[in-house]
PDB file of C-alpha atoms in Angstrom:
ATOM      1  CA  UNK S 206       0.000   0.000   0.000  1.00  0.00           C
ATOM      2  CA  UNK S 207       1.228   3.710  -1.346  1.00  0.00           C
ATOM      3  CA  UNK S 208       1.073   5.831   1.748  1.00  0.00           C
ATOM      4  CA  UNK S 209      -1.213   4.424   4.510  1.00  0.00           C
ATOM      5  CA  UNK S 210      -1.729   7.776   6.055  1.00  0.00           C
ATOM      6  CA  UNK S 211      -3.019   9.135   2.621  1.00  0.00           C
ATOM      7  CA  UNK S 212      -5.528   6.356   2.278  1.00  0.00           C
ATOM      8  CA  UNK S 213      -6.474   7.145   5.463  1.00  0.00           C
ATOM      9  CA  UNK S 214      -7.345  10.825   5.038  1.00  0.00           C
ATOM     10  CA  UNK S 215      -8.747  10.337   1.883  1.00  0.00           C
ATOM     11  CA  UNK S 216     -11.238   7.280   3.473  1.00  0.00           C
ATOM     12  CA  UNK S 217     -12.149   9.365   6.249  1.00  0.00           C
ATOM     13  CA  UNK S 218     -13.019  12.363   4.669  1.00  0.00           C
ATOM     14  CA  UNK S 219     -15.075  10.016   1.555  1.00  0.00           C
ATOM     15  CA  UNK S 220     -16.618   8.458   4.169  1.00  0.00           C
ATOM     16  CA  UNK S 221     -17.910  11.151   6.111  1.00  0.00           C
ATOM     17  CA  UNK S 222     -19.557  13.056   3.097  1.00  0.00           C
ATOM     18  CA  UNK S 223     -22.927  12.248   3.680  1.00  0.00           C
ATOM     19  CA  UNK S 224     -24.392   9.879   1.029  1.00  0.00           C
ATOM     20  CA  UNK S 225     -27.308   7.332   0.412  1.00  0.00           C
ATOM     21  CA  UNK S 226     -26.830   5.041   2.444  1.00  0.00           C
ATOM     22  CA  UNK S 227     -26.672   7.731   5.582  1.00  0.00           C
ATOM     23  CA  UNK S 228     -29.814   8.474   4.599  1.00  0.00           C
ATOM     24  CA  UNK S 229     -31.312   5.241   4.609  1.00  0.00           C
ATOM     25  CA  UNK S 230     -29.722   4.251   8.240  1.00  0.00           C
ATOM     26  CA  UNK S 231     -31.432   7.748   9.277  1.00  0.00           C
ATOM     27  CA  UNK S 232     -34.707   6.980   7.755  1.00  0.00           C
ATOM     28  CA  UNK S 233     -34.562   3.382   9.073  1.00  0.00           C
ATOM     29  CA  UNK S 234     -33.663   4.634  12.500  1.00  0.00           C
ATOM     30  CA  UNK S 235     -35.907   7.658  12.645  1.00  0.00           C
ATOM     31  CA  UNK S 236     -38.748   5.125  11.785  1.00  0.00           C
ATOM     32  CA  UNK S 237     -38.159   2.177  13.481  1.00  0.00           C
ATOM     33  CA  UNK S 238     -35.737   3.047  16.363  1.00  0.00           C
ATOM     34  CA  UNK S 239     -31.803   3.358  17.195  1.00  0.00           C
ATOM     35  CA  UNK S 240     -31.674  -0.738  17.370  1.00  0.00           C
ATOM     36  CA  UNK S 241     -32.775  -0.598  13.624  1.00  0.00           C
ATOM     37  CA  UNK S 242     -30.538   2.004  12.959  1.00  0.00           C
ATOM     38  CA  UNK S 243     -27.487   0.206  13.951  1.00  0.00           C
ATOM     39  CA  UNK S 244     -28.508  -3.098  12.791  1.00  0.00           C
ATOM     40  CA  UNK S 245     -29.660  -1.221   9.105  1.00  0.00           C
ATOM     41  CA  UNK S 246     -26.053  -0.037   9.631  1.00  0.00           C
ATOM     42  CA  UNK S 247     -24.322  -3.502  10.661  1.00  0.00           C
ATOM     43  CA  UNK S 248     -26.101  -4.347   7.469  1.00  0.00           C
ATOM     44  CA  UNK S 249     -24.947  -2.111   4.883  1.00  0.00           C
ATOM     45  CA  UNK S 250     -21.523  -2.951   5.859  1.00  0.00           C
ATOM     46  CA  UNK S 251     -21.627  -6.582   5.534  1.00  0.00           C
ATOM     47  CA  UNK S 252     -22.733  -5.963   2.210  1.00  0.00           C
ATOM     48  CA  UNK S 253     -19.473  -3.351   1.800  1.00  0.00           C
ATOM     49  CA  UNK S 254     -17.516  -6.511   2.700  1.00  0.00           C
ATOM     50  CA  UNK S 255     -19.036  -8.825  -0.162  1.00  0.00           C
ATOM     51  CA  UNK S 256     -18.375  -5.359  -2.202  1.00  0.00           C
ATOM     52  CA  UNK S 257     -14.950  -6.065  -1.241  1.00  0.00           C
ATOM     53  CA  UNK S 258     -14.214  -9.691  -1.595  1.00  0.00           C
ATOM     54  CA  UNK S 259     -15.587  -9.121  -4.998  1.00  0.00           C
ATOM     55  CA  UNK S 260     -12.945  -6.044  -6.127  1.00  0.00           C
ATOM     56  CA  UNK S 261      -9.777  -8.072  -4.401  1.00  0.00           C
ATOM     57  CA  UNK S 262     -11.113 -11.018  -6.708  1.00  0.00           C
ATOM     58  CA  UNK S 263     -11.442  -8.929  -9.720  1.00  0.00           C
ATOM     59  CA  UNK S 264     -15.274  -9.315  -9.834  1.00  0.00           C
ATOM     60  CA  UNK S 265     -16.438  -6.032  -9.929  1.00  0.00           C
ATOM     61  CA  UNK S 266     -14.113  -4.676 -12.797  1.00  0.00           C
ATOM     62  CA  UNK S 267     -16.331  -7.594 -14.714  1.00  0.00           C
ATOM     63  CA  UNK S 268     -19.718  -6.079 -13.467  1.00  0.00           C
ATOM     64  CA  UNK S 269     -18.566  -2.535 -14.199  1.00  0.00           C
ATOM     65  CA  UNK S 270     -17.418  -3.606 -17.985  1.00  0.00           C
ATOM     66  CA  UNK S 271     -20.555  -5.335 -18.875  1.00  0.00           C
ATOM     67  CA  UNK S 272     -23.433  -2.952 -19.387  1.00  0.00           C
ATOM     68  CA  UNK S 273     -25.661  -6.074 -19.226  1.00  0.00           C
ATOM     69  CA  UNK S 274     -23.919  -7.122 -15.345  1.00  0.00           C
ATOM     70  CA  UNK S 275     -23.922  -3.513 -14.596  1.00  0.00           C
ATOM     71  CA  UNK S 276     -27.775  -2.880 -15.306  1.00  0.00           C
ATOM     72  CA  UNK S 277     -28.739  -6.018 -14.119  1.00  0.00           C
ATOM     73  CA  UNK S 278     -27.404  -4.826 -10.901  1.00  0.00           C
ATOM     74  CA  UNK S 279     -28.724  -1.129 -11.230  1.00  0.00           C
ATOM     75  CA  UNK S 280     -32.346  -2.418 -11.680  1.00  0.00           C
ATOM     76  CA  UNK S 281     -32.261  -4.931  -8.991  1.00  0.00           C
ATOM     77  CA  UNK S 282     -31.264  -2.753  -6.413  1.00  0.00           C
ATOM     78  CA  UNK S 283     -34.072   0.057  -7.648  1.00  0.00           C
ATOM     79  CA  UNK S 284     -36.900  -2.633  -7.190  1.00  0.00           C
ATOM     80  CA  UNK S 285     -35.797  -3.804  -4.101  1.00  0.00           C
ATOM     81  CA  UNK S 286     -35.724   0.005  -2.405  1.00  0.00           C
ATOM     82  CA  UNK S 287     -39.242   0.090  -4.491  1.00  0.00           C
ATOM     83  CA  UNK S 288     -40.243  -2.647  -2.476  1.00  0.00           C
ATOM     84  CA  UNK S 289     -39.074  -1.704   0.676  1.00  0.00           C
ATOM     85  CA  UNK S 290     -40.836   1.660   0.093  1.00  0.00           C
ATOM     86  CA  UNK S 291     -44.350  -0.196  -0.968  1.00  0.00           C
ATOM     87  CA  UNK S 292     -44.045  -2.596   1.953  1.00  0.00           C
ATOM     88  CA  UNK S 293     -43.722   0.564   3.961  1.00  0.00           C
ATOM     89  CA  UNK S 294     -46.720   2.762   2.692  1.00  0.00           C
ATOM     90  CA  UNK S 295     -49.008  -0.113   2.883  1.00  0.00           C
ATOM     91  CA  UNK S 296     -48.502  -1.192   6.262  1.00  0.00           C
ATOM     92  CA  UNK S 297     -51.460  -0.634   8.618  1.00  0.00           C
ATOM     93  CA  UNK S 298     -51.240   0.283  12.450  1.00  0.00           C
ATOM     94  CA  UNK S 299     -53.673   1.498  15.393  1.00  0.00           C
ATOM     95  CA  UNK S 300     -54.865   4.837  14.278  1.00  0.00           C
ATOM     96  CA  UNK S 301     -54.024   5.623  17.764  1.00  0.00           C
ATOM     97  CA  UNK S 302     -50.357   4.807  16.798  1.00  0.00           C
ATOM     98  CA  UNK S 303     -49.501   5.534  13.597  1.00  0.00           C
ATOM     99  CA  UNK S 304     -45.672   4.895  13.699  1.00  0.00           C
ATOM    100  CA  UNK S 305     -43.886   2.469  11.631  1.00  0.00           C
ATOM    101  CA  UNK S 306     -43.523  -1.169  13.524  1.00  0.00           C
ATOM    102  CA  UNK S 307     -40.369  -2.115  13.987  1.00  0.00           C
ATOM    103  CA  UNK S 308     -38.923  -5.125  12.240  1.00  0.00           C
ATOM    104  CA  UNK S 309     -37.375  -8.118  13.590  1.00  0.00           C
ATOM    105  CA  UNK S 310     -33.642  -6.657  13.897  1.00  0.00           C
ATOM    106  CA  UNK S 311     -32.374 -10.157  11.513  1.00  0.00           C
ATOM    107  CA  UNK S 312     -34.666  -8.601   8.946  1.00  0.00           C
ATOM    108  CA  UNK S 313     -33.690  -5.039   9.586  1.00  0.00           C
ATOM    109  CA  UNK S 314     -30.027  -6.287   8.966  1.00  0.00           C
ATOM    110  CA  UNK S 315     -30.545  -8.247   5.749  1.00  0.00           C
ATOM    111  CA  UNK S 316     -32.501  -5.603   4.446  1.00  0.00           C
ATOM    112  CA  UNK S 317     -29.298  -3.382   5.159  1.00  0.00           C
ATOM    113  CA  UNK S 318     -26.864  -6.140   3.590  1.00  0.00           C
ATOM    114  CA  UNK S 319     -29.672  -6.571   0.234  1.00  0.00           C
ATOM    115  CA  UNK S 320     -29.449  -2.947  -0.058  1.00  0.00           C
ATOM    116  CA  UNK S 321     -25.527  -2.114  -0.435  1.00  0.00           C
ATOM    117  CA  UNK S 322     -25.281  -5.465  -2.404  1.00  0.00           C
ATOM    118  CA  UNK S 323     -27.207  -4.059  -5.104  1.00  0.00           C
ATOM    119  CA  UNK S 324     -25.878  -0.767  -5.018  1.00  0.00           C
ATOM    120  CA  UNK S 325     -24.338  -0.287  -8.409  1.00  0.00           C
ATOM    121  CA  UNK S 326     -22.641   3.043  -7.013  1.00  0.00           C
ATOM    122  CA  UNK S 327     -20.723   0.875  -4.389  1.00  0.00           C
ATOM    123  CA  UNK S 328     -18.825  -1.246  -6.966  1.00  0.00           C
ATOM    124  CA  UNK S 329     -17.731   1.951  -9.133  1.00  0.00           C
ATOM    125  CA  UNK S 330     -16.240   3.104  -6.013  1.00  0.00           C
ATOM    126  CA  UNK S 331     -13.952   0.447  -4.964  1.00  0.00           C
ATOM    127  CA  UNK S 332     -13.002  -0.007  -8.411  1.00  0.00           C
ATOM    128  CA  UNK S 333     -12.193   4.206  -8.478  1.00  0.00           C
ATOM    129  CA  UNK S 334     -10.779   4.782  -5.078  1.00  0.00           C
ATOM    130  CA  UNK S 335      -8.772   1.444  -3.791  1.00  0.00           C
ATOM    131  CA  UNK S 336      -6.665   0.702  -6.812  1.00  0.00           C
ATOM    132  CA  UNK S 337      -4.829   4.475  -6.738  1.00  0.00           C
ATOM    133  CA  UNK S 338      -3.249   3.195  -3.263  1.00  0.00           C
ATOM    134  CA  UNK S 339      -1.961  -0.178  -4.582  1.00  0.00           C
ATOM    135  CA  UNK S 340       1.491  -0.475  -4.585  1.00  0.00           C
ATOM    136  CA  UNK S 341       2.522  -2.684  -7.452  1.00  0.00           C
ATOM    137  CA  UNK S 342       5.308  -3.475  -5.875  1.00  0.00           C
ATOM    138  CA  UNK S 343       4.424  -4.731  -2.813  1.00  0.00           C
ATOM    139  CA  UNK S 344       3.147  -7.911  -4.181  1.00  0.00           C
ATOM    140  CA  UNK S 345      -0.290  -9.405  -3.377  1.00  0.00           C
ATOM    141  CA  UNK S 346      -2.664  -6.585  -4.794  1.00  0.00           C
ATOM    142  CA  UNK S 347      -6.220  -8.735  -3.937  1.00  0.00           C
ATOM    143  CA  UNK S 348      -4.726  -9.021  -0.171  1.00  0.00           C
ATOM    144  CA  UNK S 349      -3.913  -4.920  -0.577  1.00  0.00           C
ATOM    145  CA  UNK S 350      -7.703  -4.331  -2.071  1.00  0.00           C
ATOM    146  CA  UNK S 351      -9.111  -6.434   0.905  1.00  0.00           C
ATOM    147  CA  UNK S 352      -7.226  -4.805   4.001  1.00  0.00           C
ATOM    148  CA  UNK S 353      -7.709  -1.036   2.639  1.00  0.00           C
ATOM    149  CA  UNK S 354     -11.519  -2.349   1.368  1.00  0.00           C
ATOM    150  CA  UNK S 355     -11.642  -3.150   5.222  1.00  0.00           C
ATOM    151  CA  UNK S 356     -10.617  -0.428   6.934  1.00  0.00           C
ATOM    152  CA  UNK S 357     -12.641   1.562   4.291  1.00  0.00           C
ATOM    153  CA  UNK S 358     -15.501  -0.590   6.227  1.00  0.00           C
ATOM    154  CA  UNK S 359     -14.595  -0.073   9.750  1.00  0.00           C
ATOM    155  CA  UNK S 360     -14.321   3.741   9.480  1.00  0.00           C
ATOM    156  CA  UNK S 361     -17.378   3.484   7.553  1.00  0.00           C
ATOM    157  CA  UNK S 362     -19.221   1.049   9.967  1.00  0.00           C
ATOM    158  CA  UNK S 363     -18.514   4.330  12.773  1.00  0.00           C
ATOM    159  CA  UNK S 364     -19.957   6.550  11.263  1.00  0.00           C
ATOM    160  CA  UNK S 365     -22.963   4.992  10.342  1.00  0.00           C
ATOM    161  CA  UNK S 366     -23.501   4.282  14.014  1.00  0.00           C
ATOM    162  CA  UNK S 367     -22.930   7.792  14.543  1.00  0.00           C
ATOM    163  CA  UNK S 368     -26.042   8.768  12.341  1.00  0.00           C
ATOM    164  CA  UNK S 369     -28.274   6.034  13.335  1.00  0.00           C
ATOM    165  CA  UNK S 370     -27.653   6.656  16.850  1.00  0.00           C
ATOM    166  CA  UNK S 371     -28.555  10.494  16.084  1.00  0.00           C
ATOM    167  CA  UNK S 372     -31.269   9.602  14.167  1.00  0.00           C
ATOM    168  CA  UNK S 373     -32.395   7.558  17.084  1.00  0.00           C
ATOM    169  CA  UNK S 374     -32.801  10.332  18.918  1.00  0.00           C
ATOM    170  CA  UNK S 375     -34.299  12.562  16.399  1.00  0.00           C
ATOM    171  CA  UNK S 376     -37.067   9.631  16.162  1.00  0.00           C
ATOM    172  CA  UNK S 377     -37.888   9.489  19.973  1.00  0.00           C
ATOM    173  CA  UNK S 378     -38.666  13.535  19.579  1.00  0.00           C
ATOM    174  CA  UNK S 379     -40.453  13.267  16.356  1.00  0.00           C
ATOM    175  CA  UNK S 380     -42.878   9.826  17.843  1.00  0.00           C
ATOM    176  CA  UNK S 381     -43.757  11.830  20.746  1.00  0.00           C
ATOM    177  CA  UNK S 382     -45.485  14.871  18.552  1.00  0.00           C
ATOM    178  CA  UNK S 383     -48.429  13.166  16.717  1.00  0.00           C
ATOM    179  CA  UNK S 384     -48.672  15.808  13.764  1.00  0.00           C
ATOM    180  CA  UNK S 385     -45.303  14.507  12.684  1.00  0.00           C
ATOM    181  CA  UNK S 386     -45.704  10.711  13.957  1.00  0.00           C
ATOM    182  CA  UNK S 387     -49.032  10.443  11.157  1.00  0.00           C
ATOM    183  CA  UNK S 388     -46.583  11.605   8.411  1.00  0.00           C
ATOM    184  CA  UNK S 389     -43.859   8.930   8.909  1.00  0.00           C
ATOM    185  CA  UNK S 390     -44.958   6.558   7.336  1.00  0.00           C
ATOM    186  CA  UNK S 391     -45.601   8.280   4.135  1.00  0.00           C
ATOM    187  CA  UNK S 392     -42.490  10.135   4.959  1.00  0.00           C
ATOM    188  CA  UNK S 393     -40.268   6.852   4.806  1.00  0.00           C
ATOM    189  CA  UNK S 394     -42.008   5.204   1.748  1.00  0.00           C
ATOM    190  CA  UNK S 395     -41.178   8.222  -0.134  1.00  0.00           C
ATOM    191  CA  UNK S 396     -37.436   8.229   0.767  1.00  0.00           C
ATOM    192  CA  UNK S 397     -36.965   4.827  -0.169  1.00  0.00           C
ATOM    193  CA  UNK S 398     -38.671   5.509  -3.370  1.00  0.00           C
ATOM    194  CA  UNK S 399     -36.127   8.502  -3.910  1.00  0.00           C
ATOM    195  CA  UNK S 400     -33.079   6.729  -3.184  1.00  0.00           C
ATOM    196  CA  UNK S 401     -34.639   3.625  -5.790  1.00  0.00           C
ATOM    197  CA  UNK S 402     -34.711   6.246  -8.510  1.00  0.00           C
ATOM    198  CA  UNK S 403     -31.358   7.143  -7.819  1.00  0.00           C
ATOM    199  CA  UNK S 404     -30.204   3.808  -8.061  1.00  0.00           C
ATOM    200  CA  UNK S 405     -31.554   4.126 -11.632  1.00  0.00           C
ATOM    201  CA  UNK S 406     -29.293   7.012 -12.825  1.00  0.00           C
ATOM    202  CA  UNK S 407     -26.296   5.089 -10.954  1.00  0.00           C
ATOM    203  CA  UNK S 408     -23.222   6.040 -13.125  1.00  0.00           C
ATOM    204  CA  UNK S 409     -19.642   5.492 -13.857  1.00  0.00           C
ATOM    205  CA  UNK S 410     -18.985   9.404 -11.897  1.00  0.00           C
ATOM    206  CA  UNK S 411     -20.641   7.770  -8.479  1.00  0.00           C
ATOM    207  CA  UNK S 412     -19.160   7.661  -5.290  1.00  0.00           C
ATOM    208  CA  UNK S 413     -19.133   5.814  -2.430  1.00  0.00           C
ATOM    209  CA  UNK S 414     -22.881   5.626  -1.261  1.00  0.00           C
TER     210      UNK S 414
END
């Protein structure tokens, strides 16, 4: 590896931009609780990890060549946040407690996992960022991808915690307040349907989600 405390800098400061998937730990925590939010967030970085295994193995350079792979993937991940955003609007509750219901946490976290997996804009971005701090050199590039793919994962993994713990909070507040409690649900179904469409218009310029 070319410079461990560049990768570092440059990790930490990608990884604290905000992005899509920050949003959907917040939404998933706001709406369901800080337990969802961390296990939405435990999620979406298992699913960095298969991300990973599949750049050290050369996997994703395949699915980023072929516009069939590539779309495949795109599409899939669209219709699942599509689905996550029906199964949300049409769930019913209590009138007298309108909130969303929270999930069984296992569910909460493969949701998270489904969701990264299928995020087109995730393999673009370990295909973009790792590879500038290989060292060619240094032998054993798939072991380099993995370990920087990693910590890229760990520092990742923190923050998301940070935001779904936050978000937590923000929730409690915003369940307490009826006017706002009636519009979460519709709230939530319409943020998953936003990030879906973005999924869509995924792109070779895409970051890190």
């Amino acid at each position: 590896m070319t410079n461990p405390l560049l990768f570092l800098l440059a990790a930490l400061t990608l990884v604290a931009i905000p992005g899509p998937n920050h949003l959907y730990i917040t939404t998933r925590s706001i709406g369901e609780g800080r337990r969802a939010g961390i296990a939405s967030a435990l999620g979406v970085e298992t699913g960095t990890l298969v991300h990973i295994g599949a750049a050290a193995a050369g996997l994703s350079a395949v699915v980023a060549a072929s516009a069939t792979a590539f779309g495949l993937l795109r599409y899939a991940g669209a219709a699942y946040l599509v689905y996550l955003a029906y199964r949300t609007l049409r769930s019913r509750h209590d009138p007298a407690e309108p909130a969303l219901e929270p999930r069984p946490l296992h569910r909460v976290y493969l949701d998270g996992v489904l969701v990264n997996v299928l995020n087109p804009k995730v393999v673009l971005f370990f295909l973009a960022f790792l590879p500038q701090f290989v060292d060619q050199d240094a032998g054993a590039v798939p072991l380099q991808i993995a370990v920087m793919g990693v910590v890229t994962a760990l520092i990742g993994l923190a923050g998301d915690i940070v935001y779904a713990v936050a978000a937590g909070s923000i929730g409690e507040w915003l369940r307490a307040r009826p006017v706002f409690r009636r519009r979460q649900r519709y709230a939530t179904g319409l943020i998953y349907l936003g990030l879906g469409a973005a999924a869509v218009f995924a792109g070779p310029g895409a970051r890190r989600a």
